[in-house]
Short mmCIF file of C-alpha atoms in Angstrom, two decimals:
data_model
loop_
_atom_site.label_atom_id
_atom_site.label_comp_id
_atom_site.label_asym_id
_atom_site.label_seq_id
_atom_site.Cartn_x
_atom_site.Cartn_y
_atom_site.Cartn_z
CA ASN A 1 -21.72 31.21 -2.52
CA LEU A 2 -19.41 28.25 -2.80
CA ALA A 3 -21.87 25.86 -4.36
CA ASN A 4 -19.79 25.53 -7.54
CA LEU A 5 -16.44 24.86 -5.77
CA GLU A 6 -14.65 21.83 -7.18
CA CYS A 7 -11.32 21.90 -5.32
CA LEU A 8 -10.62 22.91 -1.73
CA LYS A 9 -7.17 23.01 -0.15
CA ILE A 10 -6.57 23.76 3.51
CA ASN A 11 -2.87 23.00 4.13
CA ALA A 12 -0.24 23.79 6.77
CA THR A 13 -2.55 25.13 9.51
CA SER A 14 -3.01 24.28 13.17
CA LEU A 15 -6.32 22.62 12.46
CA GLU A 16 -6.82 19.74 14.97
CA HIS A 17 -10.47 18.70 14.70
CA LEU A 18 -13.23 18.49 12.10
CA ASN A 19 -16.22 17.89 14.36
CA ASP A 20 -18.90 19.91 12.53
CA ASP A 21 -20.74 17.50 10.19
CA GLN A 22 -22.32 20.51 8.49
CA LEU A 23 -18.95 22.00 7.50
CA PHE A 24 -19.07 20.92 3.86
CA ARG A 25 -22.79 20.40 3.47
CA LYS A 26 -23.22 22.89 0.58
CA LEU A 27 -20.12 21.82 -1.40
CA SER A 28 -21.95 19.22 -3.45
CA LYS A 29 -19.73 19.70 -6.54
CA LEU A 30 -16.45 19.31 -4.65
CA SER A 31 -14.30 16.65 -6.31
CA GLU A 32 -10.93 17.25 -4.57
CA LEU A 33 -10.42 17.93 -0.87
CA ASN A 34 -6.81 18.48 0.37
CA LEU A 35 -6.29 18.74 4.16
CA ARG A 36 -2.59 17.87 4.09
CA ASP A 37 -0.01 19.02 6.66
CA ASN A 38 -2.29 20.03 9.50
CA LYS A 39 -2.64 18.69 13.00
CA LEU A 40 -5.80 16.71 12.46
CA SER A 41 -6.46 14.01 15.10
CA GLU A 42 -10.23 13.72 14.84
CA ILE A 43 -12.82 13.74 12.06
CA ASN A 44 -16.59 13.64 12.48
CA THR A 45 -17.99 10.35 11.28
CA SER A 46 -20.64 12.15 9.17
CA LEU A 47 -18.34 14.77 7.73
CA PHE A 48 -18.31 13.41 4.20
CA ASP A 49 -22.01 12.48 3.99
CA ARG A 50 -22.88 15.25 1.55
CA LEU A 51 -19.65 15.18 -0.49
CA LYS A 52 -20.93 12.70 -3.04
CA ASN A 53 -18.55 13.68 -5.84
CA ILE A 54 -15.19 13.66 -4.05
CA THR A 55 -12.68 11.51 -5.98
CA ILE A 56 -9.47 12.77 -4.39
CA LEU A 57 -8.94 13.08 -0.63
CA ASP A 58 -5.61 13.99 0.92
CA LEU A 59 -5.29 13.68 4.67
CA SER A 60 -1.52 13.20 4.69
CA SER A 61 0.83 14.61 7.37
CA ASN A 62 -1.64 14.79 10.19
CA GLU A 63 -2.08 13.07 13.56
CA LEU A 64 -4.73 10.51 12.67
CA ILE A 65 -4.72 7.05 14.33
CA PHE A 66 -6.67 3.87 13.42
CA ASP A 67 -9.75 4.60 15.55
CA LYS A 68 -10.18 8.09 14.12
CA ILE A 69 -10.24 6.85 10.45
CA LEU A 70 -13.06 4.37 11.03
CA ILE A 71 -15.46 6.51 9.10
CA GLU A 72 -17.44 6.12 5.91
CA LEU A 73 -15.74 7.92 3.04
CA PRO A 74 -17.14 9.40 -0.17
CA LYS A 75 -18.39 6.51 -2.30
CA LYS A 76 -16.80 7.85 -5.52
CA LEU A 77 -13.39 8.16 -3.96
CA LYS A 78 -10.56 7.05 -6.29
CA ARG A 79 -7.46 8.38 -4.58
CA LEU A 80 -6.80 8.49 -0.82
CA ASN A 81 -3.61 9.79 0.77
CA LEU A 82 -3.04 8.98 4.45
CA ARG A 83 0.80 9.05 4.48
CA ARG A 84 2.64 10.49 7.46
CA ASN A 85 -0.03 9.94 10.10
CA LYS A 86 0.07 7.72 13.21
CA ILE A 87 -1.94 4.80 11.98
CA GLU A 88 -0.79 1.67 13.81
CA ARG A 89 -2.78 -1.06 12.03
CA ILE A 90 -5.08 -1.76 9.10
CA ASN A 91 -7.64 -4.52 8.61
CA ASN A 92 -10.68 -5.59 6.65
CA PHE A 93 -13.07 -3.91 9.04
CA LEU A 94 -11.48 -0.55 8.34
CA PHE A 95 -11.79 -0.97 4.55
CA LYS A 96 -15.34 -2.22 4.89
CA THR A 97 -16.24 0.81 6.91
CA TRP A 98 -14.75 3.13 4.29
CA ASN A 99 -17.08 1.60 1.71
CA VAL A 100 -14.94 2.79 -1.24
CA LYS A 101 -15.41 0.23 -3.97
CA TYR A 102 -13.99 2.57 -6.65
CA LEU A 103 -10.73 3.34 -4.81
CA ARG A 104 -7.72 2.87 -7.12
CA ASN A 105 -4.88 4.60 -5.31
CA LEU A 106 -4.14 4.26 -1.56
CA ASP A 107 -1.05 5.71 0.11
CA MET A 108 -0.53 4.67 3.73
CA SER A 109 3.23 5.05 3.79
CA ASN A 110 5.14 6.57 6.68
CA ASN A 111 2.83 5.38 9.40
CA LEU A 112 3.26 2.95 12.29
CA ILE A 113 1.68 -0.11 10.80
CA CYS A 114 3.31 -3.28 12.07
CA LYS A 115 0.85 -5.97 11.07
CA LEU A 116 -1.60 -6.75 8.26
CA SER A 117 -4.83 -8.64 8.58
CA ASP A 118 -5.70 -11.64 6.41
CA GLN A 119 -7.21 -10.95 2.97
CA ILE A 120 -6.39 -7.33 3.27
CA LEU A 121 -7.79 -6.47 -0.17
CA ASP A 122 -11.21 -8.06 0.25
CA ASN A 123 -13.07 -4.72 0.20
CA LEU A 124 -10.69 -3.02 -2.20
CA ASN A 125 -11.32 -4.93 -5.40
CA ASN A 126 -10.51 -2.07 -7.76
CA LEU A 127 -7.32 -0.95 -6.04
CA LYS A 128 -4.35 -0.70 -8.40
CA TYR A 129 -1.78 1.16 -6.35
CA LEU A 130 -0.92 0.43 -2.72
CA ASP A 131 1.92 2.13 -0.82
CA LEU A 132 2.75 0.69 2.58
CA SER A 133 6.44 1.76 2.56
CA HIS A 134 8.15 3.25 5.59
CA ASN A 135 6.13 1.26 8.16
CA GLN A 136 7.07 -1.45 10.65
CA ILE A 137 5.66 -4.54 8.92
CA GLN A 138 7.68 -7.63 9.81
CA GLU A 139 6.25 -10.47 7.70
CA ILE A 140 3.93 -11.29 4.80
CA ASN A 141 2.17 -14.60 4.92
CA GLU A 142 0.03 -16.40 2.27
CA LYS A 143 -3.19 -15.06 3.76
CA HIS A 144 -2.48 -11.32 3.75
CA PHE A 145 -3.03 -10.90 0.00
CA ASN A 146 -5.12 -14.00 -0.54
CA ASN A 147 -8.04 -12.39 -2.36
CA SER A 148 -9.80 -14.10 -5.24
CA SER A 149 -10.59 -10.80 -6.89
CA ASN A 150 -8.16 -7.94 -7.04
CA GLN A 151 -6.66 -5.56 -9.57
CA LEU A 152 -3.46 -4.56 -7.76
CA GLU A 153 -0.65 -3.58 -10.15
CA TRP A 154 1.78 -1.66 -7.90
CA LEU A 155 2.78 -2.69 -4.36
CA ASP A 156 5.37 -0.83 -2.33
CA LEU A 157 6.59 -2.56 0.89
CA SER A 158 10.02 -0.94 1.01
CA TYR A 159 11.54 0.49 4.15
CA ASN A 160 9.74 -1.86 6.50
CA LYS A 161 11.17 -4.48 8.88
CA LEU A 162 10.33 -7.47 6.71
CA HIS A 163 12.33 -10.55 7.63
CA LYS A 164 9.92 -13.23 6.30
CA ILE A 165 7.88 -13.61 3.17
CA ASP A 166 5.99 -16.93 2.68
CA GLN A 167 6.52 -18.84 -0.56
CA MET A 168 2.85 -18.30 -1.49
CA ALA A 169 2.62 -14.71 -0.29
CA PHE A 170 1.75 -12.95 -3.56
CA ASN A 171 0.23 -15.83 -5.53
CA ARG A 172 -3.18 -14.19 -5.84
CA LEU A 173 -1.75 -10.95 -7.28
CA ASN A 174 -1.98 -12.01 -10.86
CA LYS A 175 -2.13 -8.40 -12.18
CA LEU A 176 0.95 -7.25 -10.32
CA GLN A 177 3.53 -5.30 -12.37
CA SER A 178 5.73 -3.71 -9.76
CA LEU A 179 6.85 -5.03 -6.37
CA ASP A 180 9.23 -3.05 -4.17
CA LEU A 181 10.73 -4.95 -1.15
CA SER A 182 13.85 -2.84 -0.89
CA SER A 183 15.41 -1.73 2.38
CA ASN A 184 14.07 -4.54 4.55
CA LYS A 185 15.70 -7.40 6.54
CA LEU A 186 15.17 -10.26 4.12
CA THR A 187 17.82 -12.98 4.15
CA THR A 188 16.21 -14.99 1.43
CA PHE A 189 13.61 -14.56 -1.25
CA TYR A 190 11.56 -17.24 -3.09
CA PHE A 191 10.58 -16.26 -6.60
CA ASP A 192 7.82 -18.83 -6.30
CA CYS A 193 5.82 -16.32 -4.29
CA LEU A 194 5.23 -14.59 -7.59
CA THR A 195 4.36 -17.70 -9.65
CA TYR A 196 1.04 -16.24 -10.87
CA SER A 197 2.27 -12.65 -11.34
CA LYS A 198 3.02 -13.20 -14.99
CA GLU A 199 2.90 -9.46 -15.71
CA ILE A 200 5.61 -8.45 -13.26
CA LYS A 201 7.91 -5.89 -14.80
CA ILE A 202 9.82 -4.44 -11.87
CA LEU A 203 11.10 -6.34 -8.87
CA SER A 204 13.27 -4.50 -6.29
CA LEU A 205 15.13 -6.40 -3.65
CA ASP A 206 17.76 -3.74 -2.98
CA SER A 207 19.29 -3.20 0.45
CA ASN A 208 18.33 -6.42 2.17
CA ARG A 209 20.48 -9.15 3.72
CA ILE A 210 20.06 -11.77 0.99
CA GLU A 211 23.04 -14.12 0.72
CA GLN A 212 22.01 -16.34 -2.22
CA LEU A 213 19.36 -16.56 -4.99
CA ASP A 214 18.17 -19.17 -7.43
CA LEU A 215 17.63 -17.23 -10.64
CA ASN A 216 16.31 -20.29 -12.55
CA CYS A 217 12.86 -19.42 -11.38
CA LEU A 218 12.97 -16.15 -13.34
CA LYS A 219 12.45 -17.92 -16.71
CA LYS A 220 8.67 -17.84 -16.18
CA PHE A 221 8.58 -14.07 -15.88
CA LYS A 222 8.63 -13.06 -19.56
CA GLN A 223 7.65 -9.45 -18.84
CA LEU A 224 10.39 -8.74 -16.22
CA GLN A 225 12.42 -5.63 -17.22
CA TYR A 226 14.07 -4.56 -13.99
CA LEU A 227 15.54 -6.78 -11.28
CA LEU A 228 17.27 -4.77 -8.60
CA LEU A 229 19.63 -6.67 -6.22
CA SER A 230 22.15 -4.06 -5.11
CA ASN A 231 23.36 -3.71 -1.54
CA ASN A 232 22.79 -7.25 -0.38
CA ARG A 233 25.13 -9.87 1.09
CA MET A 234 25.23 -11.98 -2.01
CA ARG A 235 27.81 -14.73 -2.15
CA LYS A 236 26.02 -17.23 -4.46
CA LEU A 237 23.78 -17.04 -7.48
CA CYS A 238 22.35 -20.17 -9.07
CA TYR A 239 21.34 -20.20 -12.74
CA ASN A 240 20.93 -23.20 -15.03
CA PHE A 241 22.42 -25.28 -12.28
CA ASP A 242 25.66 -23.35 -12.37
CA PHE A 243 26.82 -21.59 -9.24
CA TYR A 244 28.40 -18.16 -9.37
CA LEU A 245 30.48 -17.40 -6.28
CA PHE A 246 31.47 -13.89 -5.13
CA GLU A 247 34.60 -13.23 -3.29
CA THR A 248 34.31 -11.90 0.22
#
């Protein structure tokens, strides 16, 4: 009797497991599944096999860890929300297992992620929005986002524990428009890491520990509209070879 159901929401329950792979077998027209704010810690690996038309999946605010999200997801999935779980790491094997080549929006904020694998976007070539804020990531090197083909436009790394970003860290993100690095532990920032991000419009470095910046590098960013530098430890800015000192 539910064969025509297009949206299903089961929120704020005590649901812990989804072990029955036949649970959604007759919901072939379902396009949105929302399981937010439960107590889910386990999902059957075949649960989504018959949900061919799912484009939005919300598993946020549950108890999922890395090993329990190593499952194949609906192939047409475009938006996936995994915020506020207990995911401690992410890597290429995870994204390859998901097999979601149409995914555009991925939210993995408010987890326990402390490290990224190399070429993290290899199996997410159509991803435009990636939220990794409120995790425990400590550094970004030149291999993490070193993908030859990606469409990423929006990257949020705010509220992590970032203390180091390599000079070539984001050089492959040539479609990037917004980068949020606020509320980290950065003491310096090299604008060269965005050399090929010609479309960058928003760059947030708020609430770090940055003491000086060379703004001469900004000349190449013709599209930049917002540069946010508040709540740092700035004592020196360099622009056109002039130095601007701030009283302490």
